[in-house]
PDB file of C-alpha atoms in Angstrom:
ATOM      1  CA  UNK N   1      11.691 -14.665 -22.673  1.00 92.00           C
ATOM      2  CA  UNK N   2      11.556 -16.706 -26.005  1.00 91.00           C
ATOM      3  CA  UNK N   3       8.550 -14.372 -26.967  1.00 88.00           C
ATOM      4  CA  UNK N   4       7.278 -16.801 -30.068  1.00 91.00           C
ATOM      5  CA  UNK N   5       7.220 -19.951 -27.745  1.00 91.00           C
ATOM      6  CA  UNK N   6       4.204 -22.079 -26.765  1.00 94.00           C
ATOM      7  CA  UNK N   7       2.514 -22.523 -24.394  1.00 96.00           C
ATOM      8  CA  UNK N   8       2.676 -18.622 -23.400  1.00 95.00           C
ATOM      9  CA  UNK N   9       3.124 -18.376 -19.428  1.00 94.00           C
ATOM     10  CA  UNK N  10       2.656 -15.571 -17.217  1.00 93.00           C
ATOM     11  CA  UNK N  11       3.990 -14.596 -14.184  1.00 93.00           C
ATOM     12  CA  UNK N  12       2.436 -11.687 -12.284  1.00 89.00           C
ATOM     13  CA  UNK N  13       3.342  -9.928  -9.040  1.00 88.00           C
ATOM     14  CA  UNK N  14       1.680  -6.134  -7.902  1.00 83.00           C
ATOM     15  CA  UNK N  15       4.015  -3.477  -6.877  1.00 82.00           C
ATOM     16  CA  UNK N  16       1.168  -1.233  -6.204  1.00 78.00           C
ATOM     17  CA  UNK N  17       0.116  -0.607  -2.370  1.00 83.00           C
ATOM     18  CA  UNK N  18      -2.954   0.561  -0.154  1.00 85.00           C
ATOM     19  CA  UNK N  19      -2.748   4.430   0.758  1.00 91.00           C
ATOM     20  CA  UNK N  20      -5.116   6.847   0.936  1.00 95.00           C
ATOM     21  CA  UNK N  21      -6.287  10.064  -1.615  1.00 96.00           C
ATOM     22  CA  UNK N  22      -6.471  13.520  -0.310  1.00 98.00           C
ATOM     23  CA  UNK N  23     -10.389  14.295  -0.022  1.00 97.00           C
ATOM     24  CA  UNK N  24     -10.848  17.294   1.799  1.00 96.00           C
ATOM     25  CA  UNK N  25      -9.052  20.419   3.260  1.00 97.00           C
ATOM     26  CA  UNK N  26     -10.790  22.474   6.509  1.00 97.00           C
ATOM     27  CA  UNK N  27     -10.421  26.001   7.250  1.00 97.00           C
ATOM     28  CA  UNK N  28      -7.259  25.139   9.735  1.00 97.00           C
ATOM     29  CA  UNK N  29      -5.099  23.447   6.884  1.00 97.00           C
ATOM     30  CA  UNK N  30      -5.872  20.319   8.202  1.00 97.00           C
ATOM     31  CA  UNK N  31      -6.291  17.105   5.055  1.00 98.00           C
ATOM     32  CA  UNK N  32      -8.822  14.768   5.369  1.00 97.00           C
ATOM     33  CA  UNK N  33      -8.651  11.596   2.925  1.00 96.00           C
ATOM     34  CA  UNK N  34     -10.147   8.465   1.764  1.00 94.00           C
ATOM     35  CA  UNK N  35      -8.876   5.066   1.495  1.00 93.00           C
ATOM     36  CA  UNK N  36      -7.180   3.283  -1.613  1.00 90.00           C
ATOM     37  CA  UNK N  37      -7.107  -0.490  -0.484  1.00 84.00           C
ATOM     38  CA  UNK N  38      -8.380  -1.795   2.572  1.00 83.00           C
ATOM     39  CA  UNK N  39      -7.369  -0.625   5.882  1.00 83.00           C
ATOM     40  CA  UNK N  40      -7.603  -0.908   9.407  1.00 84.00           C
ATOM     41  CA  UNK N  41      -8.008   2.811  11.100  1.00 85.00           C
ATOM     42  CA  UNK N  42      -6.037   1.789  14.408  1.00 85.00           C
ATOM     43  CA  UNK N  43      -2.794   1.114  12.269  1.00 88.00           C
ATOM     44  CA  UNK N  44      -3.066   4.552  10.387  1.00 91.00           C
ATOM     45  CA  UNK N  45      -3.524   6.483  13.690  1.00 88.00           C
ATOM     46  CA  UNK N  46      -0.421   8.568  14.694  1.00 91.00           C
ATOM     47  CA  UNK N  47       1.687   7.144  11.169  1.00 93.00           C
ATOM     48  CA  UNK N  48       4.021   9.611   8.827  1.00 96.00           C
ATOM     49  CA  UNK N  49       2.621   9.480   5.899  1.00 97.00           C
ATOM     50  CA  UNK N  50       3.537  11.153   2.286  1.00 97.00           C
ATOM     51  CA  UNK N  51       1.508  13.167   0.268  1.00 98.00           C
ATOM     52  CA  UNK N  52       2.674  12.252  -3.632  1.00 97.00           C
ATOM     53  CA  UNK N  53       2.121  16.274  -4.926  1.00 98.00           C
ATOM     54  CA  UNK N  54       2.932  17.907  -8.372  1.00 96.00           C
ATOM     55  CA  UNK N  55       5.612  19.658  -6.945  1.00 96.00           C
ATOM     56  CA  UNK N  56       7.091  16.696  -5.281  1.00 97.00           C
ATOM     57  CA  UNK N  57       6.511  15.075  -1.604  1.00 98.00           C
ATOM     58  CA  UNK N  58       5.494  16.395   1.121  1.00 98.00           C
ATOM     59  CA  UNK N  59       5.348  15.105   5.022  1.00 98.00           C
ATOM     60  CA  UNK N  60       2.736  15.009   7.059  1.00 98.00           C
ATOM     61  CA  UNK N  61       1.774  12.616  10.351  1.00 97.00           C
ATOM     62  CA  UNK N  62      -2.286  11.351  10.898  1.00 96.00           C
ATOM     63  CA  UNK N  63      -3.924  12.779  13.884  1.00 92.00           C
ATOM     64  CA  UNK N  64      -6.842  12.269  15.577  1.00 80.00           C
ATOM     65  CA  UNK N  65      -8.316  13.945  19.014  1.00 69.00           C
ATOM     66  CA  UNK N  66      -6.305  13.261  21.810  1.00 67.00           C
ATOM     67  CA  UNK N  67      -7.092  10.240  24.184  1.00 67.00           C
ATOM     68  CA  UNK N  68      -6.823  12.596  27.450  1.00 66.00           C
ATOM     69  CA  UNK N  69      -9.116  15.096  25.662  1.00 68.00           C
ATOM     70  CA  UNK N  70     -12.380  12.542  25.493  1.00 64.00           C
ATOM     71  CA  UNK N  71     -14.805  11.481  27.143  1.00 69.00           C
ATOM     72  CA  UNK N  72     -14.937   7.361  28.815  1.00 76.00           C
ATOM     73  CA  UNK N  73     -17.363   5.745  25.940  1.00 75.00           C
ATOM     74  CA  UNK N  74     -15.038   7.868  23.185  1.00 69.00           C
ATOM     75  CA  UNK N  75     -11.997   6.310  24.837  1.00 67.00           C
ATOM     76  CA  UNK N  76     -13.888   2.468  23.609  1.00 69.00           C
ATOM     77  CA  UNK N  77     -15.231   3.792  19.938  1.00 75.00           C
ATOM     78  CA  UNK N  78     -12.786   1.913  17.169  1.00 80.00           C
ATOM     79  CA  UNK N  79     -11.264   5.176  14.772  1.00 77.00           C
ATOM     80  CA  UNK N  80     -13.028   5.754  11.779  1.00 83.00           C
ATOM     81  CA  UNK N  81     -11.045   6.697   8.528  1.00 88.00           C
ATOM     82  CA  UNK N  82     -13.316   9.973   8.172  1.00 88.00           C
ATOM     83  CA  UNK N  83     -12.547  11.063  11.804  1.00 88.00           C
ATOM     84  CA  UNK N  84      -9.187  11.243  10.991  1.00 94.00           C
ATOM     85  CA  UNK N  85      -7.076  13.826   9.460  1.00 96.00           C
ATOM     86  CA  UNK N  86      -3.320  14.434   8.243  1.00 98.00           C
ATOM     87  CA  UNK N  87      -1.193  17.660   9.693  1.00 98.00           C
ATOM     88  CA  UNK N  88       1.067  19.007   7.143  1.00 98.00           C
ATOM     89  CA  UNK N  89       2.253  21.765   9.837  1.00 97.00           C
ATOM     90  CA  UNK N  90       0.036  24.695   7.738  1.00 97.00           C
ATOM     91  CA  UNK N  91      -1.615  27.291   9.149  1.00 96.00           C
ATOM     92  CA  UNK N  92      -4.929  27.367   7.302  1.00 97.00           C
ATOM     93  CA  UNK N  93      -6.152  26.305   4.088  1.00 97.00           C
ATOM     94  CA  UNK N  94      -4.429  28.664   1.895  1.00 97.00           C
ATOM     95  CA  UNK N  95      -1.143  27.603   3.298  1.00 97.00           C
ATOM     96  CA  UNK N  96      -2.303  23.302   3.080  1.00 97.00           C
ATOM     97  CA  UNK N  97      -3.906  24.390  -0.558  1.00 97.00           C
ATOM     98  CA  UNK N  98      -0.327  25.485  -1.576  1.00 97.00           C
ATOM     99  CA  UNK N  99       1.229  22.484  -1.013  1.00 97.00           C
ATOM    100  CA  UNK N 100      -1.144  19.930  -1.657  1.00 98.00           C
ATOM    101  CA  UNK N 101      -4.687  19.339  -4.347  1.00 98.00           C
ATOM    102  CA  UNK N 102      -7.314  17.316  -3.651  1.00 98.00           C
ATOM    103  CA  UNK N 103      -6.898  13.518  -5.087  1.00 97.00           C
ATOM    104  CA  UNK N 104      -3.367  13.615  -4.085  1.00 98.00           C
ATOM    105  CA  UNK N 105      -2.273   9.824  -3.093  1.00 96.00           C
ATOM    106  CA  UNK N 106      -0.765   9.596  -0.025  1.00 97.00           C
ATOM    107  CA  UNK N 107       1.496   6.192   1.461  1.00 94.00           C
ATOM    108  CA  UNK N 108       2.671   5.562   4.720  1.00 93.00           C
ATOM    109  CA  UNK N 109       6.304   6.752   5.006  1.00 94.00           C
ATOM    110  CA  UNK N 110       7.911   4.014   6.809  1.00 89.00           C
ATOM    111  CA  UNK N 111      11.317   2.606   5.347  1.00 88.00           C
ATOM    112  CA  UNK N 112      13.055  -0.976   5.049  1.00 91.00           C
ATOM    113  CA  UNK N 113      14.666  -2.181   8.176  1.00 93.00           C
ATOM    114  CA  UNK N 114      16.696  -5.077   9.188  1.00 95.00           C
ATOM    115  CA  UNK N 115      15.024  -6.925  12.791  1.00 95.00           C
ATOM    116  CA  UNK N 116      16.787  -9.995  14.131  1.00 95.00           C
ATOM    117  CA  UNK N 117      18.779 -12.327  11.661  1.00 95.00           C
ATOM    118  CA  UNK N 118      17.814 -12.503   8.294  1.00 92.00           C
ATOM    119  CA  UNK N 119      14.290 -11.075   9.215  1.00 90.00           C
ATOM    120  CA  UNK N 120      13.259  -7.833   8.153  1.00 89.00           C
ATOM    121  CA  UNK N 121      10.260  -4.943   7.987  1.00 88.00           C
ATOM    122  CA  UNK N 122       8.903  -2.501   5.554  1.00 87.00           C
ATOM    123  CA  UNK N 123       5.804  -1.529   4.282  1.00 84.00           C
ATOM    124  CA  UNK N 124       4.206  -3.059   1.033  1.00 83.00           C
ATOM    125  CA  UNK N 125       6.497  -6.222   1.374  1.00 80.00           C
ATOM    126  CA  UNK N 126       3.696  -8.450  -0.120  1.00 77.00           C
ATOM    127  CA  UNK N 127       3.438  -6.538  -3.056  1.00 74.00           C
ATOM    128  CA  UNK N 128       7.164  -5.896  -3.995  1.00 83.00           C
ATOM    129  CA  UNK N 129       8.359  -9.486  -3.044  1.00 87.00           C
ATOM    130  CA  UNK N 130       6.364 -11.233  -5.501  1.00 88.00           C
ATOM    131  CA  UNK N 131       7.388  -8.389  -8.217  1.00 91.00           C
ATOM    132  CA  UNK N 132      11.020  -9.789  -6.651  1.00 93.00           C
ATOM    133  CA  UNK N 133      10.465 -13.312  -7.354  1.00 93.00           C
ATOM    134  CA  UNK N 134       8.945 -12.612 -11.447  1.00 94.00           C
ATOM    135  CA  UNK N 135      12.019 -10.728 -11.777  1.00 95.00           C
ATOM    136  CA  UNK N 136      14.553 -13.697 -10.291  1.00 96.00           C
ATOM    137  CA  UNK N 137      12.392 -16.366 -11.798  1.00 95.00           C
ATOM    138  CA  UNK N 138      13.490 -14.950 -15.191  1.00 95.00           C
ATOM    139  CA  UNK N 139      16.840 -13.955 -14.268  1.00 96.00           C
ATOM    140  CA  UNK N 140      17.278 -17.670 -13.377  1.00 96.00           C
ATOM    141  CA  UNK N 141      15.620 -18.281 -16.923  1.00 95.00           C
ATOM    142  CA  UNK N 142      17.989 -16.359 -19.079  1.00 93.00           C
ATOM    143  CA  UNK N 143      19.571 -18.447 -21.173  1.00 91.00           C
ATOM    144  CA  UNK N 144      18.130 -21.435 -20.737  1.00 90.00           C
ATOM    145  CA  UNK N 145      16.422 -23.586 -23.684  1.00 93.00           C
ATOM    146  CA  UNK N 146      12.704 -22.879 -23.406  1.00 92.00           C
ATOM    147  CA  UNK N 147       9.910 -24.502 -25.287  1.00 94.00           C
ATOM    148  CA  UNK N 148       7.630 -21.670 -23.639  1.00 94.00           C
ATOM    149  CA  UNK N 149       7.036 -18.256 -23.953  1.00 95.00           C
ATOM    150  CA  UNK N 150       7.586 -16.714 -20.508  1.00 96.00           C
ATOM    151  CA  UNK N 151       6.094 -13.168 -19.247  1.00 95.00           C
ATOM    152  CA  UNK N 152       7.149 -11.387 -16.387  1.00 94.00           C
ATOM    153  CA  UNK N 153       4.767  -8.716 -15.171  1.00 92.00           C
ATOM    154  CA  UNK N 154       4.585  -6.345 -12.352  1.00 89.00           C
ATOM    155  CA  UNK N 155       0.793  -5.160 -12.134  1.00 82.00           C
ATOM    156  CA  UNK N 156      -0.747  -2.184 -10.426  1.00 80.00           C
ATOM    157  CA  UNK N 157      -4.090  -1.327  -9.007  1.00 74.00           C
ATOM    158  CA  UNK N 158      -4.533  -5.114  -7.140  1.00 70.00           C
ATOM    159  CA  UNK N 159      -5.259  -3.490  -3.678  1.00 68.00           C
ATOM    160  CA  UNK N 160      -8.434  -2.073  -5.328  1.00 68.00           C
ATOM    161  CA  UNK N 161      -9.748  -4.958  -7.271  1.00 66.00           C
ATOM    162  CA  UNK N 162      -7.016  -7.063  -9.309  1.00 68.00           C
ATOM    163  CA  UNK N 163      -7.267  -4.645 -12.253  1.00 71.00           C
ATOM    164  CA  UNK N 164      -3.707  -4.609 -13.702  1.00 68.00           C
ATOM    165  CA  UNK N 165      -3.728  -8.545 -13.472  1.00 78.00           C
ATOM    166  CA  UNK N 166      -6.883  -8.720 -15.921  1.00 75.00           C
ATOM    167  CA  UNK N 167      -5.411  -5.611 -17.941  1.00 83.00           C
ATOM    168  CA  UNK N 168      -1.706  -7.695 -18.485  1.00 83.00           C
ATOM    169  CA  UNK N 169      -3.770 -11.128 -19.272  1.00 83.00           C
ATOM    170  CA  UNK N 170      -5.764  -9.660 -21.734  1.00 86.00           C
ATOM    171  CA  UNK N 171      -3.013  -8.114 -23.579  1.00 89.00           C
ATOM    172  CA  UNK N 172      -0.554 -11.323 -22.807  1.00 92.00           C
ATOM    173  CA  UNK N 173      -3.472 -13.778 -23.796  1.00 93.00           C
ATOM    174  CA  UNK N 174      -1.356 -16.480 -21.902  1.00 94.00           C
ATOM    175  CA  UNK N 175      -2.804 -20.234 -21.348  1.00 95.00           C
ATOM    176  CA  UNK N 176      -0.870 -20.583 -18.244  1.00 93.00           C
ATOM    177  CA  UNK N 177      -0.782 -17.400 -15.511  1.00 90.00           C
ATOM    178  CA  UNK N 178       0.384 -17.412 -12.540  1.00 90.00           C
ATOM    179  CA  UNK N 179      -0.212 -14.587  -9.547  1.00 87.00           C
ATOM    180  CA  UNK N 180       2.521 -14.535  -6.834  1.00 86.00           C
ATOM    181  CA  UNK N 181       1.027 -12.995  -3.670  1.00 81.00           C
ATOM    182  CA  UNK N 182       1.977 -13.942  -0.012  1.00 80.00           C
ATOM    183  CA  UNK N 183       0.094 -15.343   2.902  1.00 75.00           C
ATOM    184  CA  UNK N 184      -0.580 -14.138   6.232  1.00 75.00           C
ATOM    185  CA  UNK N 185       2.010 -14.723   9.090  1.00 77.00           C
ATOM    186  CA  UNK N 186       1.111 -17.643  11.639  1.00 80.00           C
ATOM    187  CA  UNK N 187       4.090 -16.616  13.944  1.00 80.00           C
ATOM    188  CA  UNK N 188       2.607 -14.344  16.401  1.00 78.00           C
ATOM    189  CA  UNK N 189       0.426 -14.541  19.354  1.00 83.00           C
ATOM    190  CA  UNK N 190      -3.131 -16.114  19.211  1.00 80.00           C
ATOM    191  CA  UNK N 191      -2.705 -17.167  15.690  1.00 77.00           C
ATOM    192  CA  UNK N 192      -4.330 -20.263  14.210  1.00 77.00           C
ATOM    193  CA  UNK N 193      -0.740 -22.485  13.132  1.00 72.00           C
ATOM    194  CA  UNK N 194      -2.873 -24.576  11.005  1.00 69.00           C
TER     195      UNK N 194
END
């Protein structure tokens, strides 16, 4: 908004999220894959997950050996991302190979649903909210008389190192920027309220 103004503002907010990249596929058709973003490997265990192919998406769930099928000290061991794998329901490789390449992203496949009241889940809310609030901040804007230049940006690639923040700053060259993120919750058992 008001593109010629001064001081030139920024407002940033990333509507990428963590995921994981197709690495590997075994003999049996099973995928194995890598992070994108940090994770923890107990959350991923046992989630649907898509695989983002050429030909379009395709489901799979992440596996990992059954708890009844090891041994006591197994049962303690935290997963490990590379002990994991993803079951696309193929047969072998050739089957898994048809429907998926290696380097194919792949994000949790969980949708948006309402809890109690006017609280609700999904995944990547952190990302998309603040791409919510650039987005209302200048619909709130239009119109108005502004001595400033205002930029709006939704950014990519912050899970893996704030890249698409540094990418739209350069390019924006702003003397004001602002990144909208969110905080961790404080309303749940054991956590510090301060």
């Amino acid at each position: 908004l008001n593109g010629r103004g001064q001081p030139k503002l920024m407002f940033a907010g990333h509507a990428d999220e963590i995921g994981f990249l197709v690495r590997y596929v075994n003999d049996e058709g099973f995928l194995y894959f890598g992070p994108v973003g940090g994770w923890d490997a107990e959350v991923v265990v046992g989630q649907r997950v898509t695989i983002h192919t050429a030909s379009g998406p395709v489901r799979g769930v992440i596996g990992k050996r059954a708890i009844h099928l090891m041994d006591e000290e197994d049962r303690k061991k935290k997963s490990e991302l590379d002990q994991l794998w993803i079951d696309v329901g193929a047969s072998d490789r050739a089957e898994a190979e048809r429907l998926v390449a290696i380097g194919d992203a792949v994000t949790i496949a969980a949708g948006f649903e309402r809890l109690q009241g006017e609280l609700a889940t999904a995944k990547s809310f952190d990302n998309r909210m603040a791409v919510f609030v650039v987005a209302e901040t200048l619909r709130l804007l239009q119109g108005q008389s502004l001595q400033a230049a205002v930029y709006g940006v939704s950014t990519v690639q912050e899970e893996i190192g704030l890249r698409g923040a540094h990418t739209a700053a350069y390019g924006i060259n702003p003397e004001v920027g602002v990144a909208l993120d969110v905080c961790h919750a404080i309303d749940y058992p054991e956590a510090d309220k301060l």
